[in-house]
PDB file of C-alpha atoms and ligand atoms in Angstrom:
ATOM      1  CA  MET W   1      83.645  68.828 101.509  1.00 95.00           C
ATOM      2  CA  LYS W   2      84.001  70.667  98.255  1.00 97.00           C
ATOM      3  CA  ARG W   3      80.710  72.202  97.095  1.00 97.00           C
ATOM      4  CA  ILE W   4      81.846  73.940  93.921  1.00 98.00           C
ATOM      5  CA  SER W   5      82.868  72.233  90.715  1.00 98.00           C
ATOM      6  CA  ASP W   6      86.500  72.229  89.594  1.00 98.00           C
ATOM      7  CA  ARG W   7      85.454  74.396  86.680  1.00 98.00           C
ATOM      8  CA  MET W   8      83.751  76.915  88.948  1.00 98.00           C
ATOM      9  CA  GLU W   9      86.722  76.907  91.296  1.00 98.00           C
ATOM     10  CA  GLU W  10      88.923  77.765  88.343  1.00 98.00           C
ATOM     11  CA  GLN W  11      86.562  80.482  87.089  1.00 98.00           C
ATOM     12  CA  LEU W  12      86.399  82.069  90.542  1.00 98.00           C
ATOM     13  CA  ASN W  13      90.170  81.950  90.816  1.00 98.00           C
ATOM     14  CA  ILE W  14      90.430  83.718  87.452  1.00 98.00           C
ATOM     15  CA  GLN W  15      88.158  86.428  88.859  1.00 98.00           C
ATOM     16  CA  LEU W  16      90.184  86.624  92.055  1.00 98.00           C
ATOM     17  CA  THR W  17      93.230  87.438  89.943  1.00 98.00           C
ATOM     18  CA  LYS W  18      91.257  89.959  87.876  1.00 98.00           C
ATOM     19  CA  GLU W  19      90.283  91.843  91.032  1.00 98.00           C
ATOM     20  CA  ALA W  20      93.940  91.905  92.096  1.00 98.00           C
ATOM     21  CA  GLU W  21      94.814  93.166  88.629  1.00 97.00           C
ATOM     22  CA  ALA W  22      92.172  95.911  88.885  1.00 97.00           C
ATOM     23  CA  ALA W  23      93.705  96.972  92.210  1.00 98.00           C
ATOM     24  CA  GLN W  24      97.101  97.123  90.500  1.00 97.00           C
ATOM     25  CA  VAL W  25      95.702  99.258  87.655  1.00 97.00           C
ATOM     26  CA  PHE W  26      93.984 101.746  89.981  1.00 97.00           C
ATOM     27  CA  LEU W  27      97.033 101.972  92.218  1.00 98.00           C
ATOM     28  CA  ALA W  28      99.111 102.886  89.159  1.00 98.00           C
ATOM     29  CA  TYR W  29      96.524 105.423  87.945  1.00 97.00           C
ATOM     30  CA  GLY W  30      96.432 106.970  91.420  1.00 97.00           C
ATOM     31  CA  SER W  31     100.185 107.250  91.441  1.00 98.00           C
ATOM     32  CA  TRP W  32     100.132 108.779  87.958  1.00 97.00           C
ATOM     33  CA  ALA W  33      97.475 111.318  89.013  1.00 96.00           C
ATOM     34  CA  GLU W  34      99.580 112.233  92.035  1.00 96.00           C
ATOM     35  CA  THR W  35     102.601 112.960  89.860  1.00 97.00           C
ATOM     36  CA  GLN W  36     100.418 115.067  87.533  1.00 94.00           C
ATOM     37  CA  GLY W  37      99.258 117.362  90.322  1.00 92.00           C
ATOM     38  CA  PHE W  38      95.806 115.830  90.839  1.00 92.00           C
ATOM     39  CA  PRO W  39      95.898 114.795  94.510  1.00 94.00           C
ATOM     40  CA  GLY W  40      92.120 114.481  94.716  1.00 93.00           C
ATOM     41  CA  ILE W  41      91.926 112.112  91.778  1.00 93.00           C
ATOM     42  CA  ALA W  42      94.857 110.186  93.217  1.00 95.00           C
ATOM     43  CA  GLU W  43      92.931 109.844  96.462  1.00 95.00           C
ATOM     44  CA  PHE W  44      89.905 108.580  94.579  1.00 94.00           C
ATOM     45  CA  PHE W  45      91.927 105.904  92.778  1.00 96.00           C
ATOM     46  CA  TYR W  46      93.699 104.860  95.965  1.00 96.00           C
ATOM     47  CA  GLY W  47      90.309 104.398  97.589  1.00 95.00           C
ATOM     48  CA  HIS W  48      89.137 102.409  94.631  1.00 95.00           C
ATOM     49  CA  GLU W  49      92.239 100.260  94.744  1.00 97.00           C
ATOM     50  CA  GLU W  50      91.262  99.221  98.261  1.00 97.00           C
ATOM     51  CA  GLU W  51      87.768  98.350  97.051  1.00 96.00           C
ATOM     52  CA  GLU W  52      89.244  95.994  94.453  1.00 97.00           C
ATOM     53  CA  ARG W  53      91.416  94.333  97.102  1.00 97.00           C
ATOM     54  CA  GLU W  54      88.260  93.786  99.152  1.00 97.00           C
ATOM     55  CA  HIS W  55      86.587  92.196  96.120  1.00 98.00           C
ATOM     56  CA  MET W  56      89.562  89.890  95.749  1.00 98.00           C
ATOM     57  CA  LYS W  57      89.313  88.805  99.381  1.00 98.00           C
ATOM     58  CA  LYS W  58      85.563  88.350  99.148  1.00 98.00           C
ATOM     59  CA  ILE W  59      86.076  85.846  96.323  1.00 98.00           C
ATOM     60  CA  MET W  60      88.942  84.176  98.163  1.00 98.00           C
ATOM     61  CA  ARG W  61      86.784  83.650 101.238  1.00 98.00           C
ATOM     62  CA  TYR W  62      83.937  82.334  99.143  1.00 98.00           C
ATOM     63  CA  ILE W  63      86.125  79.776  97.353  1.00 98.00           C
ATOM     64  CA  ASN W  64      87.632  78.657 100.656  1.00 98.00           C
ATOM     65  CA  GLY W  65      84.247  78.609 102.366  1.00 98.00           C
ATOM     66  CA  ARG W  66      82.866  76.281  99.717  1.00 98.00           C
ATOM     67  CA  GLY W  67      85.706  73.846 100.269  1.00 98.00           C
ATOM     68  CA  GLY W  68      87.753  74.991  97.293  1.00 98.00           C
ATOM     69  CA  GLU W  69      91.236  76.399  97.192  1.00 98.00           C
ATOM     70  CA  SER W  70      92.194  79.961  96.325  1.00 98.00           C
ATOM     71  CA  LYS W  71      95.137  80.451  94.009  1.00 97.00           C
ATOM     72  CA  PHE W  72      97.428  83.450  93.729  1.00 97.00           C
ATOM     73  CA  PRO W  73      99.218  83.516  90.397  1.00 93.00           C
ATOM     74  CA  SER W  74     101.238  86.539  89.324  1.00 95.00           C
ATOM     75  CA  ILE W  75      99.402  89.763  88.523  1.00 96.00           C
ATOM     76  CA  PRO W  76     100.037  91.421  85.141  1.00 94.00           C
ATOM     77  CA  ALA W  77     102.040  94.633  85.250  1.00 95.00           C
ATOM     78  CA  ALA W  78     100.050  97.866  85.380  1.00 95.00           C
ATOM     79  CA  PRO W  79      99.378  99.490  81.992  1.00 95.00           C
ATOM     80  CA  ALA W  80     101.423 102.382  80.656  1.00 96.00           C
ATOM     81  CA  ASN W  81     100.627 105.841  81.967  1.00 97.00           C
ATOM     82  CA  PRO W  82      97.521 107.415  80.453  1.00 97.00           C
ATOM     83  CA  GLU W  83      98.009 110.329  78.079  1.00 96.00           C
ATOM     84  CA  ASN W  84      95.957 112.741  80.122  1.00 94.00           C
ATOM     85  CA  LEU W  85      93.132 112.837  82.626  1.00 93.00           C
ATOM     86  CA  LYS W  86      90.445 112.168  80.050  1.00 93.00           C
ATOM     87  CA  ASP W  87      92.340 109.125  78.786  1.00 96.00           C
ATOM     88  CA  CYS W  88      92.834 107.972  82.369  1.00 96.00           C
ATOM     89  CA  LEU W  89      89.117 108.114  83.187  1.00 95.00           C
ATOM     90  CA  ASN W  90      88.121 106.490  79.896  1.00 97.00           C
ATOM     91  CA  LYS W  91      90.535 103.625  80.500  1.00 97.00           C
ATOM     92  CA  ALA W  92      89.259 103.210  84.036  1.00 97.00           C
ATOM     93  CA  LEU W  93      85.705 102.894  82.693  1.00 97.00           C
ATOM     94  CA  LYS W  94      86.817 100.411  80.061  1.00 97.00           C
ATOM     95  CA  HIS W  95      88.483  98.348  82.746  1.00 97.00           C
ATOM     96  CA  GLU W  96      85.294  98.268  84.804  1.00 97.00           C
ATOM     97  CA  ILE W  97      83.214  97.244  81.787  1.00 98.00           C
ATOM     98  CA  GLU W  98      85.627  94.394  81.047  1.00 97.00           C
ATOM     99  CA  ASN W  99      85.428  93.306  84.651  1.00 97.00           C
ATOM    100  CA  SER W 100      81.628  93.290  84.480  1.00 98.00           C
ATOM    101  CA  LYS W 101      81.864  90.903  81.534  1.00 98.00           C
ATOM    102  CA  ALA W 102      84.139  88.623  83.549  1.00 98.00           C
ATOM    103  CA  ILE W 103      81.571  88.581  86.367  1.00 98.00           C
ATOM    104  CA  ASP W 104      78.944  87.619  83.799  1.00 98.00           C
ATOM    105  CA  GLU W 105      81.057  84.560  82.963  1.00 98.00           C
ATOM    106  CA  ILE W 106      80.664  83.376  86.548  1.00 98.00           C
ATOM    107  CA  VAL W 107      76.922  84.001  86.451  1.00 98.00           C
ATOM    108  CA  ASN W 108      76.627  82.103  83.161  1.00 98.00           C
ATOM    109  CA  LEU W 109      78.569  79.137  84.496  1.00 98.00           C
ATOM    110  CA  ALA W 110      76.613  79.089  87.762  1.00 98.00           C
ATOM    111  CA  HIS W 111      73.402  79.048  85.749  1.00 98.00           C
ATOM    112  CA  GLU W 112      74.681  76.280  83.505  1.00 98.00           C
ATOM    113  CA  GLU W 113      75.741  74.165  86.483  1.00 98.00           C
ATOM    114  CA  LYS W 114      72.638  75.042  88.516  1.00 98.00           C
ATOM    115  CA  ASP W 115      75.042  76.176  91.222  1.00 98.00           C
ATOM    116  CA  TRP W 116      72.602  78.536  92.895  1.00 98.00           C
ATOM    117  CA  ALA W 117      74.894  79.299  95.819  1.00 98.00           C
ATOM    118  CA  THR W 118      77.502  80.750  93.486  1.00 98.00           C
ATOM    119  CA  PHE W 119      74.776  82.331  91.369  1.00 98.00           C
ATOM    120  CA  ASN W 120      73.588  84.132  94.488  1.00 98.00           C
ATOM    121  CA  PHE W 121      77.131  85.080  95.493  1.00 98.00           C
ATOM    122  CA  ALA W 122      77.822  86.478  92.035  1.00 98.00           C
ATOM    123  CA  GLN W 123      74.754  88.739  92.181  1.00 98.00           C
ATOM    124  CA  TRP W 124      76.538  90.928  94.730  1.00 97.00           C
ATOM    125  CA  PHE W 125      79.225  91.509  92.109  1.00 98.00           C
ATOM    126  CA  VAL W 126      76.710  92.144  89.346  1.00 98.00           C
ATOM    127  CA  LYS W 127      75.270  94.969  91.444  1.00 97.00           C
ATOM    128  CA  GLU W 128      78.699  96.207  92.468  1.00 97.00           C
ATOM    129  CA  GLN W 129      79.748  96.449  88.816  1.00 97.00           C
ATOM    130  CA  ILE W 130      76.646  98.465  87.899  1.00 96.00           C
ATOM    131  CA  GLU W 131      77.625 100.860  90.680  1.00 95.00           C
ATOM    132  CA  GLU W 132      81.274 101.060  89.679  1.00 95.00           C
ATOM    133  CA  GLU W 133      80.510 101.672  86.025  1.00 96.00           C
ATOM    134  CA  THR W 134      78.102 104.438  87.068  1.00 95.00           C
ATOM    135  CA  LEU W 135      80.666 105.912  89.437  1.00 92.00           C
ATOM    136  CA  VAL W 136      83.355 106.208  86.759  1.00 93.00           C
ATOM    137  CA  GLN W 137      80.859 107.377  84.145  1.00 94.00           C
ATOM    138  CA  ASN W 138      79.829 110.149  86.563  1.00 91.00           C
ATOM    139  CA  LEU W 139      83.465 111.197  86.837  1.00 90.00           C
ATOM    140  CA  ILE W 140      83.744 111.364  83.058  1.00 92.00           C
ATOM    141  CA  ASP W 141      80.584 113.481  82.939  1.00 89.00           C
ATOM    142  CA  LYS W 142      82.026 115.794  85.578  1.00 87.00           C
ATOM    143  CA  TYR W 143      85.261 115.988  83.660  1.00 87.00           C
ATOM    144  CA  ASN W 144      83.434 116.864  80.450  1.00 86.00           C
ATOM    145  CA  LEU W 145      81.571 119.625  82.265  1.00 83.00           C
ATOM    146  CA  ALA W 146      84.729 120.988  83.846  1.00 80.00           C
ATOM    147  CA  SER W 147      86.995 120.786  80.869  1.00 74.00           C
ATOM    148  CA  ASP W 148      87.085 123.067  77.871  1.00 58.00           C
ATOM    149  CA  GLU W 149      89.606 120.675  76.362  1.00 58.00           C
ATOM    150  CA  LYS W 150      92.415 122.457  78.188  1.00 58.00           C
ATOM    151  CA  GLU W 151      94.075 120.486  80.954  1.00 54.00           C
ATOM    152  CA  ASN W 152      95.069 122.171  84.208  1.00 53.00           C
ATOM    153  CA  ASN W 153      92.502 124.913  84.073  1.00 66.00           C
ATOM    154  CA  GLU W 154      90.717 126.266  87.113  1.00 71.00           C
ATOM    155  CA  ASN W 155      87.719 123.993  86.687  1.00 75.00           C
ATOM    156  CA  LEU W 156      89.943 120.929  86.741  1.00 78.00           C
ATOM    157  CA  TYR W 157      91.407 122.216  89.975  1.00 77.00           C
ATOM    158  CA  GLU W 158      87.905 122.327  91.430  1.00 77.00           C
ATOM    159  CA  LEU W 159      87.100 118.874  90.030  1.00 80.00           C
ATOM    160  CA  ASP W 160      90.213 117.482  91.629  1.00 81.00           C
ATOM    161  CA  LYS W 161      89.335 119.013  95.013  1.00 80.00           C
ATOM    162  CA  ASP W 162      85.851 117.600  94.683  1.00 78.00           C
ATOM    163  CA  LEU W 163      87.100 114.085  94.045  1.00 79.00           C
ATOM    164  CA  ALA W 164      89.328 114.021  97.099  1.00 78.00           C
ATOM    165  CA  THR W 165      86.218 113.436  99.183  1.00 78.00           C
ATOM    166  CA  ALA W 166      84.052 111.670  96.591  1.00 76.00           C
ATOM    167  CA  PRO W 167      82.368 108.531  97.935  1.00 75.00           C
ATOM    168  CA  GLN W 168      83.262 105.145  96.494  1.00 76.00           C
ATOM    169  CA  GLU W 169      79.595 104.208  96.587  1.00 75.00           C
ATOM    170  CA  VAL W 170      76.942 105.484  94.244  1.00 72.00           C
ATOM    171  CA  LYS W 171      73.194 105.021  94.256  1.00 69.00           C
ATOM    172  CA  ILE W 172      71.925 103.241  91.189  1.00 65.00           C
ATOM    173  CA  PRO W 173      68.462 104.041  89.859  1.00 67.00           C
ATOM    174  CA  ARG W 174      66.807 100.767  90.853  1.00 65.00           C
ATOM    175  CA  GLU W 175      67.586 101.455  94.515  1.00 61.00           C
ATOM    176  CA  GLU W 176      65.842 104.800  94.545  1.00 55.00           C
TER     177      GLU W 176
HETATM  178 FE1  LIG G   1      86.076  94.739  91.589  1.00 56.97          FE
HETATM  179 FE1  LIG G   2      85.891  97.848  90.066  1.00 56.97          FE
END
């Protein structure tokens, strides 16, 4: 029996596609970083791409588990290459912030419909988005520390090496 509304099913399917789109964006940014001689940053984005695919599947399983049906429309093409590393990281952060807003849409609808199961499900994503925004913001902070506005300097080399093994998870203040 279906236990989500048609409207919620549609909203969740929109989010499913957004997660697939995010994976596409980070895959492209990883590939770009690789061609620019930043293998560590490429590795970071490839790892993050997998995270987004996991998010997509998490939503898919939830829709299916509630008796709905997951849909797989086409994914928009990846954006054009960033201008430089700073631009790349800024765009990645922007993408995460937009995704957080999309998650909020699900929370708002769940609240409106008093669909507490989906409300509860969506909370995992609310937390995940806080973490992901923090993660990318930390990278930007690191970049700003490393860079003296010149690309390809020694500090950027160190930053890149550092990111090759950077975790995809980050502690957020409320957990400490
Ligand atoms: Fe995601
Ligand atoms: Fe994300």
